């Protein structure tokens, strides 16, 4: 079985018309395509950086506010400049793109423009026909990010085609790590931090705020993010975290979005190996975000590559009884009560504090017991003091 086609979609800068692309995204996903959605009001540089890091097959742009001939051409030109012209460009903009404009855009290297009245089915067929086959030949990577992106694709594809077992043994992983280490990527020793928690608790928003603080605190540092969204084997997925992560669209941030491709528990079959590769690469921090998880989830292996784990909780988890059932409350190094602006947050803090108290050294009948940290945040507020505190805790761990 071949891996799903991965494409990136976006709406250009100064354009808020996202309703068309949202409809098209959903149709693509329904037909087995993995769509990394970057959002609206996006500059050429963000689109090209994301496409290279995500190593997509093509970029689909939806443009309504004019300037499309120049905008599409700039995307094609920048891809060429970056040595990434194996990533193709296509798109539409209803009646705002005339047939003459479309002809000019094709001459400048755009693959296809879709006009008003085209059926969604025709667009899906186009993507499968044009981008469904594997690339004939890989271009030699021109940059560190490009090389890393290609290797992450190789790992993901090997799992997709069944060439690699669903989970490697530790011995196999060590061999793989040695092979990776022997290649040319610089070796570093980054802090690897795992973020998990229920769907919608604010993990992505929080990570983006932490990235902003990191970029300010370390003027030359680099950070990698491995982000997950759910999908079923052989089906498509909406990988939408980039649309929320505004601060993370930066040359010093390498971000990769992965679909779980049928694996339960919050991560993808290829995650461990992709994480191993990132952890061996030249980053100060590697951040991993799971999909929204349930009570039983414990996505990060004990003594694995992840150094610290952060459980992001929504204040609205139910009652104290629910807290007894959340396995990660025993395992996380830091527990965050996000959305502290909400009414129930104060009660949530007290209840979770009491729950963590049961894990403290001396309180546990079995095992050693541990000191866990509890932090309240409002991730959607800029300059939130709780997020500042979380950043300090992570930086000093
Ligand atoms: C809906 C709409 C809005 C909504 C947007 C909602 C949203 N969140 O998207 C609202 C009301 C908010 C809005 C606001 C504005 N709008 Co408006 N809007 C439209 C409208 C009516 C429909 C666009 C649409 O979504 N079509 C549905 C899609 C699915 O169909 P389609 O356009 O025919 O596209 C086909 C293909 O091209 C293809 N396609 C499209 N994109 C892509 C991408 C890919 C990857 C692929 C494969 C295919 C593809 O899919 C369709 C298949 O049949 C158009 C007029 C029109 N009839 O086109 C004006 C229009 C685009 N808007 C216009 C304007 C001027 C504005 C405003 C500036 C108005 C104002 N003065 O405030 C603001 C700007 C908003 C902003 N921030 O950018 C103008 C643009 C004029 C121009 N460029 O010269 C238009 C053309 C109206 C007009 N005739 O004046 N708008
Ligand atoms: N009120 C409030 N809303 C927030 C806060 N932080 C995030 N949100 C909102 O919560 C919603 C979900 O945020 P995300 O960051 O996407 O949550 P997530 O945990 O990454 O979601 P999944 O990846 O889908 O599990 C968004 O609408 C955010 O704007 C907060 O501190 N307070
Ligand atoms: Mg998220």
Coordinates of C-alpha atoms and ligand atoms in Angstrom, one line a residue:
X1 CA 0.0 0.0 0.0
X2 CA 1.4 3.4 -0.8
X3 CA 1.5 6.4 1.6
X4 CA -1.2 9.1 1.3
X5 CA -0.5 12.1 -0.9
X6 CA 0.6 15.1 1.2
X7 CA -0.3 18.6 0.0
X8 CA -0.1 22.0 1.6
X9 CA -3.0 24.5 1.2
X10 CA -3.1 28.2 2.0
X11 CA -4.7 31.6 1.2
X12 CA -2.3 34.5 0.2
X13 CA -1.4 37.5 2.3
X14 CA -4.1 40.2 2.7
X15 CA -6.8 37.7 1.7
X16 CA -9.3 36.3 4.2
X17 CA -11.4 34.3 1.8
X18 CA -11.0 30.9 3.4
X19 CA -14.4 29.4 2.9
X20 CA -13.5 27.9 -0.6
X21 CA -10.3 26.3 0.6
X22 CA -12.0 24.9 3.7
X23 CA -14.5 23.1 1.5
X24 CA -11.8 21.9 -0.8
X25 CA -9.6 20.7 2.1
X26 CA -12.5 18.6 3.4
X27 CA -13.1 17.0 0.0
X28 CA -9.4 16.2 -0.4
X29 CA -9.3 14.6 3.0
X30 CA -12.5 12.5 2.3
X31 CA -10.6 11.1 -0.7
X32 CA -7.5 9.9 1.1
X33 CA -5.3 13.0 0.9
X34 CA -3.3 14.4 3.8
X35 CA -3.8 18.2 3.8
X36 CA -1.5 20.5 5.8
X37 CA -3.5 23.7 6.1
X38 CA -1.5 26.8 6.7
X39 CA -4.4 29.2 7.0
X40 CA -5.3 32.5 5.4
X41 CA -3.3 35.8 5.1
X42 CA 0.0 33.9 4.5
X43 CA 3.1 35.4 2.8
X44 CA 5.1 33.6 0.1
X45 CA 8.0 32.9 2.5
X46 CA 5.8 31.1 5.0
X47 CA 4.1 29.0 2.3
X48 CA 7.4 27.9 0.8
X49 CA 9.1 27.3 4.1
X50 CA 6.2 25.1 5.3
X51 CA 6.1 23.2 2.0
X52 CA 9.8 22.4 2.2
X53 CA 9.7 21.3 5.8
X54 CA 6.5 19.2 5.3
X55 CA 8.0 17.9 2.1
X56 CA 4.7 18.0 0.4
X57 CA 4.0 16.9 -3.2
X58 CA 2.3 20.2 -4.1
X59 CA 0.9 23.5 -2.8
X60 CA -2.8 24.4 -3.4
X61 CA -3.4 28.2 -3.2
X62 CA -6.9 29.8 -3.0
X63 CA -6.7 33.5 -4.0
X64 CA -9.6 36.0 -4.3
X65 CA -8.3 39.5 -3.5
X66 CA -6.2 40.1 -6.7
X67 CA -2.4 40.0 -7.3
X68 CA -2.7 36.2 -8.1
X69 CA -0.4 36.3 -11.1
X70 CA 2.5 37.8 -9.1
X71 CA 1.7 35.8 -6.0
X72 CA 1.6 32.3 -7.6
X73 CA 4.7 33.2 -9.6
X74 CA 6.6 34.3 -6.5
X75 CA 5.8 31.0 -4.8
X76 CA 7.1 29.1 -7.9
X77 CA 10.2 31.3 -8.1
X78 CA 11.1 30.9 -4.4
X79 CA 10.7 27.1 -4.6
X80 CA 13.1 27.1 -7.5
X81 CA 15.6 29.3 -5.6
X82 CA 15.4 26.9 -2.7
X83 CA 16.0 23.9 -4.9
X84 CA 12.5 22.6 -4.2
X85 CA 10.9 22.8 -7.6
X86 CA 9.8 19.2 -7.3
X87 CA 7.0 20.8 -5.2
X88 CA 4.3 21.8 -7.6
X89 CA 1.8 24.7 -7.4
X90 CA -1.9 24.7 -8.3
X91 CA -5.0 26.6 -7.2
X92 CA -8.0 28.7 -7.9
X93 CA -9.9 31.8 -7.1
X94 CA -13.4 31.5 -8.7
X95 CA -14.2 34.3 -11.1
X96 CA -11.3 36.5 -9.9
X97 CA -8.8 34.6 -12.0
X98 CA -9.5 35.1 -15.7
X99 CA -8.5 32.6 -18.4
X100 CA -5.8 35.0 -19.6
X101 CA -4.4 35.3 -16.1
X102 CA -4.4 31.5 -15.8
X103 CA -2.5 31.2 -19.1
X104 CA 0.1 33.7 -17.8
X105 CA 0.4 31.7 -14.5
X106 CA 0.9 28.4 -16.3
X107 CA 3.7 30.0 -18.4
X108 CA 5.3 31.0 -15.1
X109 CA 5.3 27.4 -13.9
X110 CA 1.9 26.9 -12.2
X111 CA 0.6 23.4 -12.8
X112 CA -3.2 24.1 -13.0
X113 CA -5.8 26.8 -12.2
X114 CA -9.4 25.8 -11.5
X115 CA -12.2 28.1 -12.4
X116 CA -15.7 28.7 -11.0
X117 CA -18.0 25.8 -11.8
X118 CA -15.4 23.1 -11.6
X119 CA -16.7 20.2 -9.6
X120 CA -14.8 19.1 -6.4
X121 CA -14.6 15.7 -7.9
X122 CA -12.6 17.0 -10.8
X123 CA -10.1 18.6 -8.4
X124 CA -9.7 15.4 -6.4
X125 CA -9.1 13.4 -9.6
X126 CA -6.5 16.0 -10.7
X127 CA -4.6 15.7 -7.4
X128 CA -4.6 11.9 -7.6
X129 CA -3.6 11.8 -11.2
X130 CA -0.9 14.5 -11.1
X131 CA 0.6 13.9 -7.6
X132 CA -0.3 10.3 -6.8
X133 CA 2.8 8.7 -8.2
X134 CA 6.0 8.9 -6.3
X135 CA 8.5 11.5 -7.4
X136 CA 10.6 10.1 -10.3
X137 CA 13.8 11.4 -8.7
X138 CA 14.6 13.3 -5.6
X139 CA 16.5 16.6 -6.0
X140 CA 19.7 16.9 -4.1
X141 CA 18.8 18.8 -0.9
X142 CA 20.1 22.4 -0.9
X143 CA 19.6 23.0 2.8
X144 CA 19.7 21.4 6.2
X145 CA 15.9 21.7 6.5
X146 CA 15.3 20.1 3.1
X147 CA 17.6 17.2 3.8
X148 CA 15.9 16.6 7.2
X149 CA 12.5 16.9 5.5
X150 CA 13.4 14.2 2.9
X151 CA 14.6 11.9 5.6
X152 CA 11.5 12.2 7.6
X153 CA 9.5 11.4 4.5
X154 CA 11.6 8.3 3.9
X155 CA 10.9 7.1 7.4
X156 CA 7.2 7.8 7.1
X157 CA 6.9 6.2 3.7
X158 CA 8.8 3.1 4.9
X159 CA 6.1 2.5 7.5
X160 CA 3.4 3.3 5.0
X161 CA 4.6 0.7 2.5
X162 CA 5.1 -1.9 5.2
X163 CA 8.9 -1.9 4.6
X164 CA 9.4 -1.0 8.2
X165 CA 7.7 -2.9 11.0
X166 CA 5.1 -0.9 12.9
X167 CA 7.4 -0.7 15.9
X168 CA 11.1 -1.1 15.9
X169 CA 12.9 -3.0 18.7
X170 CA 15.4 -1.0 20.8
X171 CA 18.2 -2.8 19.1
X172 CA 16.9 -1.9 15.7
X173 CA 16.4 1.7 16.7
X174 CA 20.0 1.8 18.0
X175 CA 21.3 0.6 14.6
X176 CA 19.1 3.1 12.9
X177 CA 20.4 5.9 15.2
X178 CA 24.0 4.9 14.4
X179 CA 23.3 5.0 10.7
X180 CA 21.7 8.4 11.0
X181 CA 24.5 9.7 13.2
X182 CA 27.0 8.5 10.7
X183 CA 25.5 10.6 8.0
X184 CA 26.2 14.2 7.7
X185 CA 23.6 15.9 10.0
X186 CA 25.1 17.7 12.9
X187 CA 24.8 16.0 16.2
X188 CA 23.4 17.9 19.1
X189 CA 21.7 17.1 22.4
X190 CA 18.5 18.9 22.5
X191 CA 15.9 18.9 25.2
X192 CA 13.0 16.8 24.0
X193 CA 9.6 17.8 25.5
X194 CA 6.4 15.9 25.0
X195 CA 3.0 17.7 25.2
X196 CA -0.1 15.7 25.6
X197 CA -3.7 16.2 26.9
X198 CA -7.3 16.0 25.9
X199 CA -8.5 17.4 22.5
X200 CA -8.8 21.2 22.5
X201 CA -7.1 21.8 25.8
X202 CA -4.8 24.3 24.1
X203 CA -1.6 22.3 23.5
X204 CA -0.9 23.9 20.1
X205 CA -1.6 27.4 21.3
X206 CA 0.6 26.9 24.3
X207 CA 3.5 25.5 22.3
X208 CA 3.3 28.4 19.9
X209 CA 3.5 30.9 22.9
X210 CA 6.5 28.9 24.3
X211 CA 8.2 29.0 20.9
X212 CA 7.8 32.8 20.8
X213 CA 9.6 33.0 24.2
X214 CA 12.3 30.7 23.0
X215 CA 13.0 32.7 19.9
X216 CA 13.3 35.9 22.0
X217 CA 15.5 34.3 24.7
X218 CA 17.8 32.5 22.2
X219 CA 18.6 34.8 19.3
X220 CA 20.4 32.1 17.4
X221 CA 18.7 29.0 18.7
X222 CA 16.6 26.6 16.6
X223 CA 13.6 24.5 17.6
X224 CA 11.8 21.5 16.0
X225 CA 8.2 20.7 16.4
X226 CA 6.6 17.3 15.6
X227 CA 2.9 17.7 15.6
X228 CA 0.2 15.0 15.3
X229 CA -3.4 14.9 14.1
X230 CA -5.6 11.8 13.9
X231 CA -6.2 9.7 10.8
X232 CA -7.4 6.2 9.9
X233 CA -5.2 3.8 7.8
X234 CA -5.4 4.6 4.1
X235 CA -7.5 7.7 4.7
X236 CA -6.8 11.4 4.6
X237 CA -6.2 13.9 7.4
X238 CA -6.4 17.6 8.1
X239 CA -3.1 18.6 9.7
X240 CA -4.1 22.0 10.9
X241 CA -1.7 22.9 13.6
X242 CA 0.3 25.3 11.4
X243 CA -2.8 27.5 11.1
X244 CA -2.8 28.0 14.9
X245 CA 1.0 28.3 15.2
X246 CA 1.6 31.8 14.0
X247 CA 4.8 32.4 15.9
X248 CA 6.3 29.1 14.8
X249 CA 6.3 30.2 11.1
X250 CA 9.9 31.3 11.4
X251 CA 13.2 30.2 9.8
X252 CA 14.5 29.1 13.2
X253 CA 11.6 26.7 13.7
X254 CA 11.4 23.4 11.8
X255 CA 7.9 22.0 12.0
X256 CA 6.6 18.7 10.7
X257 CA 2.9 17.6 10.8
X258 CA 2.1 13.9 11.0
X259 CA -1.1 12.0 10.7
X260 CA -1.5 9.0 13.1
X261 CA -2.4 6.7 10.2
X262 CA -4.5 4.3 12.2
X263 CA -2.4 4.1 15.4
X264 CA -4.2 4.6 18.7
X265 CA -2.6 6.4 21.7
X266 CA -1.8 9.8 20.2
X267 CA 1.2 9.2 17.9
X268 CA 2.0 7.7 14.5
X269 CA 3.8 4.4 13.8
X270 CA 6.7 6.4 12.4
X271 CA 6.9 8.9 15.3
X272 CA 9.6 7.3 17.4
X273 CA 12.0 7.1 14.4
X274 CA 11.2 10.6 13.3
X275 CA 11.7 11.9 16.8
X276 CA 15.0 10.0 17.0
X277 CA 16.2 11.7 13.8
X278 CA 15.1 15.2 15.1
X279 CA 16.8 14.5 18.5
X280 CA 20.0 13.7 16.7
X281 CA 19.8 16.9 14.6
X282 CA 20.9 20.4 15.3
X283 CA 18.1 21.8 17.5
X284 CA 18.1 23.3 21.0
X285 CA 14.6 21.9 21.7
X286 CA 12.5 19.3 20.1
X287 CA 8.8 19.6 20.9
X288 CA 6.3 16.8 20.2
X289 CA 2.5 17.3 20.4
X290 CA 0.2 14.3 20.5
X291 CA -3.3 14.2 19.2
X292 CA -6.0 15.0 21.8
X293 CA -5.8 11.9 24.1
X294 CA -8.1 9.9 26.3
X295 CA -7.9 8.8 29.9
X296 CA -5.8 5.7 29.3
X297 CA -3.2 7.3 27.0
X298 CA 0.5 7.2 27.9
X299 CA 2.1 8.2 24.6
X300 CA 5.7 8.7 25.7
X301 CA 7.8 5.7 26.5
X302 CA 9.4 5.5 29.9
X303 CA 13.2 6.1 29.5
X304 CA 12.5 7.0 25.8
X305 CA 13.8 9.9 23.8
X306 CA 11.4 12.4 25.5
X307 CA 13.1 14.1 28.5
X308 CA 10.2 16.0 30.0
X309 CA 6.4 15.5 29.6
X310 CA 3.8 18.2 30.0
X311 CA 0.1 17.3 30.4
X312 CA -2.1 20.1 29.3
X313 CA -5.5 19.9 31.0
X314 CA -8.7 21.7 30.2
X315 CA -10.5 22.9 33.5
X316 CA -13.6 21.2 32.2
X317 CA -12.6 17.6 32.7
X318 CA -15.7 16.5 34.8
X319 CA -15.3 15.8 38.5
X320 CA -12.6 14.6 40.9
X321 CA -13.5 11.0 39.9
X322 CA -12.3 11.6 36.3
X323 CA -9.0 12.8 37.7
X324 CA -8.4 9.4 39.3
X325 CA -8.7 7.8 35.8
X326 CA -6.2 10.0 33.9
X327 CA -3.1 7.9 33.6
X328 CA -0.9 10.8 32.5
X329 CA -1.6 12.6 35.9
X330 CA 0.8 9.9 37.4
X331 CA 3.4 10.2 34.7
X332 CA 3.7 13.9 33.6
X333 CA 6.5 16.0 34.9
X334 CA 4.5 19.2 34.6
X335 CA 0.7 19.5 34.6
X336 CA -0.7 22.6 33.1
X337 CA -4.2 23.9 33.8
X338 CA -4.7 25.9 30.7
X339 CA -7.7 28.2 30.0
X340 CA -7.3 29.6 33.5
X341 CA -9.5 32.5 32.3
X342 CA -12.5 30.1 32.5
X343 CA -14.7 30.0 35.5
X344 CA -13.9 26.5 36.7
X345 CA -10.2 26.9 36.5
X346 CA -9.7 27.7 40.3
X347 CA -11.6 24.6 41.3
X348 CA -9.6 22.6 38.7
X349 CA -6.3 23.8 40.1
X350 CA -7.3 22.8 43.7
X351 CA -8.6 19.3 42.6
X352 CA -5.6 18.6 40.4
X353 CA -3.2 19.8 43.2
X354 CA -4.8 17.3 45.6
X355 CA -4.6 14.6 43.0
X356 CA -0.9 15.2 42.4
X357 CA -0.4 15.3 46.2
X358 CA -1.1 11.5 46.1
X359 CA 2.0 11.0 43.9
X360 CA 4.4 12.8 46.2
X361 CA 7.3 10.9 47.8
X362 CA 6.2 9.2 51.0
X363 CA 2.5 9.4 50.0
X364 CA 2.6 6.5 47.6
X365 CA 2.3 2.9 48.8
X366 CA 3.9 1.5 45.7
X367 CA 6.8 3.0 43.7
X368 CA 9.0 5.9 44.6
X369 CA 6.5 8.8 44.3
X370 CA 7.4 12.0 42.5
X371 CA 7.3 15.7 42.7
X372 CA 5.3 17.1 39.8
X373 CA 4.8 20.7 39.0
X374 CA 1.4 22.4 38.5
X375 CA 1.1 25.6 36.4
X376 CA -1.9 27.7 35.5
X377 CA -1.8 29.3 32.0
X378 CA -3.9 31.3 29.6
X379 CA -2.2 30.3 26.4
X380 CA -4.5 32.4 24.2
X381 CA -3.4 35.6 26.0
X382 CA -0.1 37.2 24.9
X383 CA 2.5 37.7 27.6
X384 CA 0.6 35.5 30.1
X385 CA 2.6 35.2 33.3
X386 CA 1.6 31.5 33.7
X387 CA 3.2 30.7 30.3
X388 CA 6.3 32.7 31.3
X389 CA 6.6 30.5 34.4
X390 CA 6.1 27.3 32.3
X391 CA 8.8 28.5 29.9
X392 CA 11.2 29.1 32.9
X393 CA 10.5 25.7 34.3
X394 CA 11.1 23.9 31.0
X395 CA 14.3 26.0 30.3
X396 CA 15.7 25.1 33.7
X397 CA 14.9 21.4 33.8
Ligands
LIG1 C1 -17.9 34.4 0.2 C2 -17.3 35.7 -0.2 C3 -16.9 36.6 0.8 C4 -17.0 36.2 2.3 C5 -15.7 35.3 2.7 C6 -16.0 34.3 3.6 C7 -14.8 33.4 3.8 N1 -14.4 33.3 5.0 O1 -14.2 33.0 2.8 C8 -17.0 37.6 3.0 C9 -18.4 38.1 3.0 C10 -16.4 37.6 4.4 C11 -16.2 38.4 1.9 C12 -15.5 39.5 2.2 C13 -14.8 40.3 1.3 N2 -14.9 40.1 0.0 CO1 -15.6 38.5 -0.9 N3 -16.5 37.2 -1.9 C14 -17.1 36.1 -1.6 C15 -17.7 35.4 -2.8 C16 -19.2 35.7 -2.8 C17 -17.6 33.9 -2.9 C18 -16.1 33.3 -2.8 C19 -16.2 31.8 -2.5 O2 -16.0 31.4 -1.4 N4 -16.6 31.0 -3.5 C20 -16.9 29.5 -3.3 C21 -15.8 28.7 -4.1 C22 -15.9 27.2 -3.6 O3 -16.2 28.7 -5.5 P1 -15.4 29.5 -6.6 O4 -15.0 30.8 -6.0 O5 -16.2 29.5 -7.8 O6 -14.1 28.7 -6.8 C23 -14.0 27.6 -7.7 C24 -12.6 27.3 -8.2 O7 -11.9 28.5 -8.4 C25 -12.0 26.5 -7.1 N5 -11.0 27.0 -6.2 C26 -11.0 28.1 -5.4 N6 -9.9 28.1 -4.6 C27 -9.2 27.0 -4.9 C28 -8.0 26.5 -4.3 C29 -7.6 25.3 -4.8 C30 -6.3 24.7 -4.1 C31 -8.2 24.5 -5.8 C32 -7.7 23.2 -6.2 C33 -9.4 25.1 -6.3 C34 -9.9 26.3 -5.9 O8 -13.1 26.0 -6.3 C35 -14.3 26.4 -6.8 C36 -14.8 25.2 -7.6 O9 -16.0 25.4 -8.4 C37 -16.9 36.2 -4.0 C38 -17.8 36.4 -5.2 C39 -17.9 35.2 -6.1 N7 -19.0 34.9 -6.5 O10 -16.8 34.5 -6.4 C40 -16.6 37.5 -3.3 C41 -15.3 38.2 -3.7 C42 -14.2 37.3 -3.9 N8 -15.1 39.1 -2.6 C43 -14.7 40.3 -3.0 C44 -14.3 41.4 -2.1 C45 -13.9 42.7 -2.7 C46 -14.4 41.2 -0.7 C47 -14.1 42.3 0.4 C48 -12.8 43.1 0.1 C49 -15.4 43.1 0.5 C50 -15.2 44.3 1.3 N9 -15.2 45.5 0.6 O11 -15.2 44.2 2.5 C51 -14.0 41.4 1.7 C52 -12.5 41.0 1.9 C53 -12.4 39.9 3.0 C54 -11.0 39.6 3.3 N10 -10.6 39.7 4.5 O12 -10.2 39.2 2.4 C55 -14.5 40.4 -4.5 C56 -13.1 40.3 -4.9 C57 -12.8 41.3 -6.1 C58 -11.5 41.2 -6.7 N11 -10.6 40.4 -6.4 O13 -11.3 41.9 -7.7 C59 -15.5 39.3 -5.0 C60 -15.0 38.6 -6.3 C61 -16.9 39.9 -5.0 C62 -17.0 40.9 -6.1 N12 -17.5 40.6 -7.3 O14 -16.7 42.0 -5.9 N13 -16.3 37.8 0.7
LIG2 N1 -10.5 30.5 26.8 C1 -9.3 30.0 26.4 N2 -9.2 29.4 25.2 C2 -8.0 29.0 24.8 C3 -6.9 29.1 25.6 N3 -5.8 28.5 25.0 C4 -6.3 28.0 23.8 N4 -7.6 28.3 23.7 C5 -8.6 28.0 22.6 O1 -8.9 26.6 22.6 C6 -9.0 26.1 21.3 C7 -8.2 24.9 21.1 O2 -6.8 25.2 21.1 P1 -5.7 24.3 20.5 O3 -4.4 25.0 20.9 O4 -5.9 24.0 19.1 O5 -5.9 23.0 21.4 P2 -5.2 21.6 21.2 O6 -5.1 21.0 22.5 O7 -3.9 21.7 20.4 O8 -6.2 20.8 20.3 P3 -6.0 19.4 19.6 O9 -4.7 19.4 19.0 O10 -7.2 19.4 18.6 O11 -6.2 18.4 20.6 C8 -8.7 27.2 20.4 O12 -9.9 27.9 20.0 C9 -7.9 28.2 21.2 O13 -8.0 29.6 20.9 C10 -7.0 29.7 26.9 O14 -6.0 29.9 27.6 N5 -8.2 30.2 27.2
LIG3 MG1 -3.2 20.8 18.6

